[in-house]
Amino acid sequence: MNGDRKTRRRQATADEIVAAAWEQVRAFGLAGLSMRDLGARVGMRAQSLYSYFASKHEIYDAMFAQGNQEFLEWMTDDSDAGGSVEARVDAARRGAHRFFEFCVSDPVRYQLLFQRTIPDFVPSERSYAVAQAAYALTVDRLKTIGLDQSGVDLWTAVLAGLVAQQLSNEPGGDRWAVLVDRAVDMLVTATRPSGKKPKTTRSRR
């Protein structure tokens, strides 16, 4: 019983450190994560942090896993897509909007999850498995509308490009957000093997 309490306390402290790390990088950028400043935020000496995380990259790894878990939960759509092509395309359209909204809502989290911003940082197998689960959800959704892997690659590249343009050129605006539907229509037409554009409906967000 004492061991369980000690484990829970240790996990609670580790969670507090990760939460403080998010606060710090949202204020100063991913490169601004400082062990000394992070320790001050949680009332520890910098050296004490190493009893919870062996390195700064381990903290980034915990953040990467947490961010991807949030992404996985955000992208999970409980609504029934139905069996028709139109319904499946509309489900993919909703997913495109949800991806865009998730990314632009937190630029620092987006950088950590989807860009190689931190030199030499490689996610652990455990945290990367969460990212793979989120990606698999997208792949499965797109394959139901007839996309092969090259179509999936093009889909993710186009949407990531819209996100990058929005964050780089008009953060907080909607210049590229309003292009998501047009991008989906283009991608559905260009990447389905038949080359025929199914009747689509605009996503109700």
PDB file of N, CA, C and O in Angstrom, residues 87-145:
ATOM      1  N   ALA A  87     -21.333   9.594 -47.359  1.00  0.00           N
ATOM      2  CA  ALA A  87     -21.178   9.669 -45.905  1.00  0.00           C
ATOM      3  C   ALA A  87     -19.729   9.467 -45.503  1.00  0.00           C
ATOM      4  O   ALA A  87     -19.222  10.131 -44.593  1.00  0.00           O
ATOM      5  N   ARG A  88     -19.038   8.576 -46.191  1.00  0.00           N
ATOM      6  CA  ARG A  88     -17.634   8.331 -45.854  1.00  0.00           C
ATOM      7  C   ARG A  88     -16.757   9.528 -46.230  1.00  0.00           C
ATOM      8  O   ARG A  88     -15.834   9.882 -45.512  1.00  0.00           O
ATOM      9  N   VAL A  89     -17.046  10.160 -47.362  1.00  0.00           N
ATOM     10  CA  VAL A  89     -16.307  11.359 -47.746  1.00  0.00           C
ATOM     11  C   VAL A  89     -16.557  12.476 -46.745  1.00  0.00           C
ATOM     12  O   VAL A  89     -15.641  13.216 -46.365  1.00  0.00           O
ATOM     13  N   ASP A  90     -17.806  12.602 -46.295  1.00  0.00           N
ATOM     14  CA  ASP A  90     -18.109  13.654 -45.331  1.00  0.00           C
ATOM     15  C   ASP A  90     -17.382  13.402 -44.015  1.00  0.00           C
ATOM     16  O   ASP A  90     -16.938  14.344 -43.355  1.00  0.00           O
ATOM     17  N   ALA A  91     -17.238  12.125 -43.620  1.00  0.00           N
ATOM     18  CA  ALA A  91     -16.480  11.805 -42.410  1.00  0.00           C
ATOM     19  C   ALA A  91     -15.009  12.191 -42.580  1.00  0.00           C
ATOM     20  O   ALA A  91     -14.382  12.730 -41.661  1.00  0.00           O
ATOM     21  N   ALA A  92     -14.456  11.932 -43.765  1.00  0.00           N
ATOM     22  CA  ALA A  92     -13.072  12.332 -44.039  1.00  0.00           C
ATOM     23  C   ALA A  92     -12.945  13.851 -44.036  1.00  0.00           C
ATOM     24  O   ALA A  92     -11.944  14.406 -43.569  1.00  0.00           O
ATOM     25  N   ARG A  93     -13.964  14.540 -44.537  1.00  0.00           N
ATOM     26  CA  ARG A  93     -13.957  16.001 -44.537  1.00  0.00           C
ATOM     27  C   ARG A  93     -13.947  16.534 -43.107  1.00  0.00           C
ATOM     28  O   ARG A  93     -13.206  17.471 -42.785  1.00  0.00           O
ATOM     29  N   ARG A  94     -14.779  15.959 -42.252  1.00  0.00           N
ATOM     30  CA  ARG A  94     -14.784  16.381 -40.840  1.00  0.00           C
ATOM     31  C   ARG A  94     -13.414  16.150 -40.223  1.00  0.00           C
ATOM     32  O   ARG A  94     -12.921  16.973 -39.449  1.00  0.00           O
ATOM     33  N   GLY A  95     -12.796  15.024 -40.581  1.00  0.00           N
ATOM     34  CA  GLY A  95     -11.462  14.743 -40.062  1.00  0.00           C
ATOM     35  C   GLY A  95     -10.447  15.773 -40.514  1.00  0.00           C
ATOM     36  O   GLY A  95      -9.564  16.173 -39.747  1.00  0.00           O
ATOM     37  N   ALA A  96     -10.562  16.234 -41.751  1.00  0.00           N
ATOM     38  CA  ALA A  96      -9.648  17.260 -42.263  1.00  0.00           C
ATOM     39  C   ALA A  96      -9.796  18.556 -41.474  1.00  0.00           C
ATOM     40  O   ALA A  96      -8.807  19.198 -41.103  1.00  0.00           O
ATOM     41  N   HIS A  97     -11.036  18.952 -41.211  1.00  0.00           N
ATOM     42  CA  HIS A  97     -11.266  20.159 -40.423  1.00  0.00           C
ATOM     43  C   HIS A  97     -10.752  19.991 -38.999  1.00  0.00           C
ATOM     44  O   HIS A  97     -10.152  20.911 -38.435  1.00  0.00           O
ATOM     45  N   ARG A  98     -10.964  18.809 -38.426  1.00  0.00           N
ATOM     46  CA  ARG A  98     -10.527  18.587 -37.051  1.00  0.00           C
ATOM     47  C   ARG A  98      -9.005  18.620 -36.957  1.00  0.00           C
ATOM     48  O   ARG A  98      -8.438  19.160 -36.010  1.00  0.00           O
ATOM     49  N   PHE A  99      -8.331  18.046 -37.961  1.00  0.00           N
ATOM     50  CA  PHE A  99      -6.872  18.094 -37.988  1.00  0.00           C
ATOM     51  C   PHE A  99      -6.393  19.539 -38.045  1.00  0.00           C
ATOM     52  O   PHE A  99      -5.506  19.949 -37.275  1.00  0.00           O
ATOM     53  N   PHE A 100      -6.958  20.329 -38.944  1.00  0.00           N
ATOM     54  CA  PHE A 100      -6.559  21.722 -39.098  1.00  0.00           C
ATOM     55  C   PHE A 100      -6.776  22.481 -37.791  1.00  0.00           C
ATOM     56  O   PHE A 100      -5.887  23.212 -37.327  1.00  0.00           O
ATOM     57  N   GLU A 101      -7.930  22.314 -37.180  1.00  0.00           N
ATOM     58  CA  GLU A 101      -8.259  23.036 -35.951  1.00  0.00           C
ATOM     59  C   GLU A 101      -7.343  22.639 -34.805  1.00  0.00           C
ATOM     60  O   GLU A 101      -6.912  23.487 -34.014  1.00  0.00           O
ATOM     61  N   PHE A 102      -7.033  21.338 -34.707  1.00  0.00           N
ATOM     62  CA  PHE A 102      -6.127  20.874 -33.646  1.00  0.00           C
ATOM     63  C   PHE A 102      -4.764  21.538 -33.793  1.00  0.00           C
ATOM     64  O   PHE A 102      -4.177  22.016 -32.814  1.00  0.00           O
ATOM     65  N   CYS A 103      -4.252  21.574 -35.015  1.00  0.00           N
ATOM     66  CA  CYS A 103      -2.906  22.108 -35.244  1.00  0.00           C
ATOM     67  C   CYS A 103      -2.817  23.605 -34.955  1.00  0.00           C
ATOM     68  O   CYS A 103      -1.900  24.054 -34.263  1.00  0.00           O
ATOM     69  N   VAL A 104      -3.761  24.367 -35.486  1.00  0.00           N
ATOM     70  CA  VAL A 104      -3.646  25.823 -35.333  1.00  0.00           C
ATOM     71  C   VAL A 104      -4.022  26.289 -33.936  1.00  0.00           C
ATOM     72  O   VAL A 104      -3.678  27.409 -33.542  1.00  0.00           O
ATOM     73  N   SER A 105      -4.704  25.441 -33.168  1.00  0.00           N
ATOM     74  CA  SER A 105      -5.109  25.849 -31.817  1.00  0.00           C
ATOM     75  C   SER A 105      -3.933  25.918 -30.858  1.00  0.00           C
ATOM     76  O   SER A 105      -4.007  26.588 -29.824  1.00  0.00           O
ATOM     77  N   ASP A 106      -2.828  25.232 -31.186  1.00  0.00           N
ATOM     78  CA  ASP A 106      -1.664  25.206 -30.287  1.00  0.00           C
ATOM     79  C   ASP A 106      -0.410  25.037 -31.143  1.00  0.00           C
ATOM     80  O   ASP A 106       0.063  23.914 -31.361  1.00  0.00           O
ATOM     81  N   PRO A 107       0.153  26.132 -31.666  1.00  0.00           N
ATOM     82  CA  PRO A 107       1.286  26.035 -32.593  1.00  0.00           C
ATOM     83  C   PRO A 107       2.500  25.304 -32.024  1.00  0.00           C
ATOM     84  O   PRO A 107       3.184  24.583 -32.758  1.00  0.00           O
ATOM     85  N   VAL A 108       2.776  25.470 -30.743  1.00  0.00           N
ATOM     86  CA  VAL A 108       3.950  24.815 -30.161  1.00  0.00           C
ATOM     87  C   VAL A 108       3.742  23.304 -30.112  1.00  0.00           C
ATOM     88  O   VAL A 108       4.652  22.525 -30.434  1.00  0.00           O
ATOM     89  N   ARG A 109       2.553  22.884 -29.732  1.00  0.00           N
ATOM     90  CA  ARG A 109       2.256  21.442 -29.731  1.00  0.00           C
ATOM     91  C   ARG A 109       2.353  20.884 -31.146  1.00  0.00           C
ATOM     92  O   ARG A 109       2.875  19.790 -31.363  1.00  0.00           O
ATOM     93  N   TYR A 110       1.842  21.650 -32.119  1.00  0.00           N
ATOM     94  CA  TYR A 110       1.926  21.238 -33.524  1.00  0.00           C
ATOM     95  C   TYR A 110       3.380  21.049 -33.942  1.00  0.00           C
ATOM     96  O   TYR A 110       3.727  20.049 -34.601  1.00  0.00           O
ATOM     97  N   GLN A 111       4.250  21.969 -33.559  1.00  0.00           N
ATOM     98  CA  GLN A 111       5.664  21.856 -33.919  1.00  0.00           C
ATOM     99  C   GLN A 111       6.282  20.593 -33.325  1.00  0.00           C
ATOM    100  O   GLN A 111       7.046  19.888 -33.992  1.00  0.00           O
ATOM    101  N   LEU A 112       5.970  20.300 -32.075  1.00  0.00           N
ATOM    102  CA  LEU A 112       6.549  19.131 -31.421  1.00  0.00           C
ATOM    103  C   LEU A 112       6.061  17.836 -32.066  1.00  0.00           C
ATOM    104  O   LEU A 112       6.834  16.903 -32.281  1.00  0.00           O
ATOM    105  N   LEU A 113       4.768  17.783 -32.399  1.00  0.00           N
ATOM    106  CA  LEU A 113       4.184  16.548 -32.908  1.00  0.00           C
ATOM    107  C   LEU A 113       4.480  16.307 -34.383  1.00  0.00           C
ATOM    108  O   LEU A 113       4.685  15.158 -34.795  1.00  0.00           O
ATOM    109  N   PHE A 114       4.513  17.373 -35.184  1.00  0.00           N
ATOM    110  CA  PHE A 114       4.506  17.182 -36.627  1.00  0.00           C
ATOM    111  C   PHE A 114       5.720  17.771 -37.360  1.00  0.00           C
ATOM    112  O   PHE A 114       5.825  17.622 -38.570  1.00  0.00           O
ATOM    113  N   GLN A 115       6.597  18.438 -36.658  1.00  0.00           N
ATOM    114  CA  GLN A 115       7.788  18.980 -37.288  1.00  0.00           C
ATOM    115  C   GLN A 115       9.030  18.557 -36.497  1.00  0.00           C
ATOM    116  O   GLN A 115       8.951  18.342 -35.287  1.00  0.00           O
ATOM    117  N   ARG A 116      10.154  18.447 -37.182  1.00  0.00           N
ATOM    118  CA  ARG A 116      11.406  18.063 -36.512  1.00  0.00           C
ATOM    119  C   ARG A 116      12.102  19.322 -36.012  1.00  0.00           C
ATOM    120  O   ARG A 116      13.112  19.772 -36.570  1.00  0.00           O
ATOM    121  N   THR A 117      11.549  19.884 -34.965  1.00  0.00           N
ATOM    122  CA  THR A 117      12.011  21.179 -34.469  1.00  0.00           C
ATOM    123  C   THR A 117      13.176  21.068 -33.505  1.00  0.00           C
ATOM    124  O   THR A 117      14.020  21.958 -33.442  1.00  0.00           O
ATOM    125  N   ILE A 118      13.239  19.969 -32.747  1.00  0.00           N
ATOM    126  CA  ILE A 118      14.251  19.825 -31.695  1.00  0.00           C
ATOM    127  C   ILE A 118      15.407  18.976 -32.208  1.00  0.00           C
ATOM    128  O   ILE A 118      15.217  17.791 -32.519  1.00  0.00           O
ATOM    129  N   PRO A 119      16.606  19.532 -32.325  1.00  0.00           N
ATOM    130  CA  PRO A 119      17.752  18.767 -32.830  1.00  0.00           C
ATOM    131  C   PRO A 119      17.991  17.499 -32.009  1.00  0.00           C
ATOM    132  O   PRO A 119      17.978  17.522 -30.773  1.00  0.00           O
ATOM    133  N   ASP A 120      18.158  16.389 -32.712  1.00  0.00           N
ATOM    134  CA  ASP A 120      18.535  15.090 -32.111  1.00  0.00           C
ATOM    135  C   ASP A 120      17.435  14.449 -31.276  1.00  0.00           C
ATOM    136  O   ASP A 120      17.661  13.397 -30.666  1.00  0.00           O
ATOM    137  N   PHE A 121      16.257  15.044 -31.221  1.00  0.00           N
ATOM    138  CA  PHE A 121      15.182  14.413 -30.454  1.00  0.00           C
ATOM    139  C   PHE A 121      14.538  13.323 -31.290  1.00  0.00           C
ATOM    140  O   PHE A 121      14.072  13.567 -32.411  1.00  0.00           O
ATOM    141  N   VAL A 122      14.507  12.107 -30.737  1.00  0.00           N
ATOM    142  CA  VAL A 122      13.847  10.965 -31.371  1.00  0.00           C
ATOM    143  C   VAL A 122      12.856  10.388 -30.367  1.00  0.00           C
ATOM    144  O   VAL A 122      13.262   9.998 -29.264  1.00  0.00           O
ATOM    145  N   PRO A 123      11.567  10.340 -30.699  1.00  0.00           N
ATOM    146  CA  PRO A 123      10.589   9.807 -29.733  1.00  0.00           C
ATOM    147  C   PRO A 123      10.898   8.356 -29.378  1.00  0.00           C
ATOM    148  O   PRO A 123      11.421   7.593 -30.202  1.00  0.00           O
ATOM    149  N   SER A 124      10.586   7.991 -28.163  1.00  0.00           N
ATOM    150  CA  SER A 124      10.750   6.604 -27.740  1.00  0.00           C
ATOM    151  C   SER A 124       9.725   5.725 -28.451  1.00  0.00           C
ATOM    152  O   SER A 124       8.730   6.218 -29.007  1.00  0.00           O
ATOM    153  N   GLU A 125       9.963   4.427 -28.456  1.00  0.00           N
ATOM    154  CA  GLU A 125       9.005   3.499 -29.075  1.00  0.00           C
ATOM    155  C   GLU A 125       7.634   3.635 -28.428  1.00  0.00           C
ATOM    156  O   GLU A 125       6.605   3.575 -29.109  1.00  0.00           O
ATOM    157  N   ARG A 126       7.615   3.812 -27.133  1.00  0.00           N
ATOM    158  CA  ARG A 126       6.348   3.900 -26.408  1.00  0.00           C
ATOM    159  C   ARG A 126       5.551   5.131 -26.832  1.00  0.00           C
ATOM    160  O   ARG A 126       4.350   5.044 -27.103  1.00  0.00           O
ATOM    161  N   SER A 127       6.195   6.285 -26.897  1.00  0.00           N
ATOM    162  CA  SER A 127       5.466   7.493 -27.254  1.00  0.00           C
ATOM    163  C   SER A 127       5.143   7.524 -28.748  1.00  0.00           C
ATOM    164  O   SER A 127       4.094   8.015 -29.160  1.00  0.00           O
ATOM    165  N   TYR A 128       6.042   6.966 -29.568  1.00  0.00           N
ATOM    166  CA  TYR A 128       5.788   6.943 -31.000  1.00  0.00           C
ATOM    167  C   TYR A 128       4.617   6.026 -31.351  1.00  0.00           C
ATOM    168  O   TYR A 128       3.920   6.248 -32.345  1.00  0.00           O
ATOM    169  N   ALA A 129       4.387   5.015 -30.519  1.00  0.00           N
ATOM    170  CA  ALA A 129       3.251   4.122 -30.755  1.00  0.00           C
ATOM    171  C   ALA A 129       1.934   4.881 -30.682  1.00  0.00           C
ATOM    172  O   ALA A 129       0.979   4.563 -31.408  1.00  0.00           O
ATOM    173  N   VAL A 130       1.866   5.892 -29.828  1.00  0.00           N
ATOM    174  CA  VAL A 130       0.655   6.714 -29.738  1.00  0.00           C
ATOM    175  C   VAL A 130       0.477   7.502 -31.030  1.00  0.00           C
ATOM    176  O   VAL A 130      -0.626   7.607 -31.573  1.00  0.00           O
ATOM    177  N   ALA A 131       1.578   8.051 -31.552  1.00  0.00           N
ATOM    178  CA  ALA A 131       1.522   8.784 -32.822  1.00  0.00           C
ATOM    179  C   ALA A 131       1.089   7.868 -33.959  1.00  0.00           C
ATOM    180  O   ALA A 131       0.300   8.266 -34.828  1.00  0.00           O
ATOM    181  N   GLN A 132       1.574   6.647 -33.957  1.00  0.00           N
ATOM    182  CA  GLN A 132       1.202   5.700 -35.005  1.00  0.00           C
ATOM    183  C   GLN A 132      -0.283   5.343 -34.929  1.00  0.00           C
ATOM    184  O   GLN A 132      -0.934   5.171 -35.962  1.00  0.00           O
ATOM    185  N   ALA A 133      -0.811   5.246 -33.717  1.00  0.00           N
ATOM    186  CA  ALA A 133      -2.238   4.949 -33.564  1.00  0.00           C
ATOM    187  C   ALA A 133      -3.091   6.075 -34.136  1.00  0.00           C
ATOM    188  O   ALA A 133      -4.107   5.836 -34.792  1.00  0.00           O
ATOM    189  N   ALA A 134      -2.668   7.313 -33.904  1.00  0.00           N
ATOM    190  CA  ALA A 134      -3.400   8.463 -34.445  1.00  0.00           C
ATOM    191  C   ALA A 134      -3.314   8.477 -35.962  1.00  0.00           C
ATOM    192  O   ALA A 134      -4.313   8.751 -36.654  1.00  0.00           O
ATOM    193  N   TYR A 135      -2.142   8.177 -36.510  1.00  0.00           N
ATOM    194  CA  TYR A 135      -1.979   8.145 -37.961  1.00  0.00           C
ATOM    195  C   TYR A 135      -2.821   7.024 -38.572  1.00  0.00           C
ATOM    196  O   TYR A 135      -3.449   7.206 -39.631  1.00  0.00           O
ATOM    197  N   ALA A 136      -2.835   5.873 -37.920  1.00  0.00           N
ATOM    198  CA  ALA A 136      -3.610   4.738 -38.432  1.00  0.00           C
ATOM    199  C   ALA A 136      -5.096   5.074 -38.519  1.00  0.00           C
ATOM    200  O   ALA A 136      -5.788   4.614 -39.433  1.00  0.00           O
ATOM    201  N   LEU A 137      -5.574   5.871 -37.583  1.00  0.00           N
ATOM    202  CA  LEU A 137      -6.977   6.289 -37.614  1.00  0.00           C
ATOM    203  C   LEU A 137      -7.268   7.074 -38.889  1.00  0.00           C
ATOM    204  O   LEU A 137      -8.290   6.854 -39.555  1.00  0.00           O
ATOM    205  N   THR A 138      -6.366   7.975 -39.249  1.00  0.00           N
ATOM    206  CA  THR A 138      -6.527   8.760 -40.473  1.00  0.00           C
ATOM    207  C   THR A 138      -6.451   7.871 -41.712  1.00  0.00           C
ATOM    208  O   THR A 138      -7.272   7.985 -42.631  1.00  0.00           O
ATOM    209  N   VAL A 139      -5.475   6.978 -41.740  1.00  0.00           N
ATOM    210  CA  VAL A 139      -5.317   6.092 -42.891  1.00  0.00           C
ATOM    211  C   VAL A 139      -6.562   5.240 -43.091  1.00  0.00           C
ATOM    212  O   VAL A 139      -7.070   5.105 -44.218  1.00  0.00           O
ATOM    213  N   ASP A 140      -7.077   4.668 -42.016  1.00  0.00           N
ATOM    214  CA  ASP A 140      -8.270   3.827 -42.124  1.00  0.00           C
ATOM    215  C   ASP A 140      -9.447   4.608 -42.673  1.00  0.00           C
ATOM    216  O   ASP A 140     -10.207   4.115 -43.510  1.00  0.00           O
ATOM    217  N   ARG A 141      -9.601   5.858 -42.219  1.00  0.00           N
ATOM    218  CA  ARG A 141     -10.716   6.686 -42.690  1.00  0.00           C
ATOM    219  C   ARG A 141     -10.580   6.984 -44.173  1.00  0.00           C
ATOM    220  O   ARG A 141     -11.555   6.923 -44.926  1.00  0.00           O
ATOM    221  N   LEU A 142      -9.370   7.286 -44.611  1.00  0.00           N
ATOM    222  CA  LEU A 142      -9.168   7.650 -46.010  1.00  0.00           C
ATOM    223  C   LEU A 142      -9.258   6.440 -46.931  1.00  0.00           C
ATOM    224  O   LEU A 142      -9.696   6.559 -48.082  1.00  0.00           O
ATOM    225  N   LYS A 143      -8.870   5.283 -46.450  1.00  0.00           N
ATOM    226  CA  LYS A 143      -8.968   4.087 -47.284  1.00  0.00           C
ATOM    227  C   LYS A 143     -10.424   3.709 -47.540  1.00  0.00           C
ATOM    228  O   LYS A 143     -10.735   3.079 -48.560  1.00  0.00           O
ATOM    229  N   THR A 144     -11.330   4.103 -46.656  1.00  0.00           N
ATOM    230  CA  THR A 144     -12.748   3.801 -46.883  1.00  0.00           C
ATOM    231  C   THR A 144     -13.322   4.602 -48.046  1.00  0.00           C
ATOM    232  O   THR A 144     -14.385   4.252 -48.565  1.00  0.00           O
ATOM    233  N   ILE A 145     -12.631   5.666 -48.462  1.00  0.00           N
ATOM    234  CA  ILE A 145     -13.108   6.421 -49.627  1.00  0.00           C
ATOM    235  C   ILE A 145     -12.249   6.129 -50.856  1.00  0.00           C
ATOM    236  O   ILE A 145     -12.319   6.840 -51.858  1.00  0.00           O
TER     237      ILE A 145
END
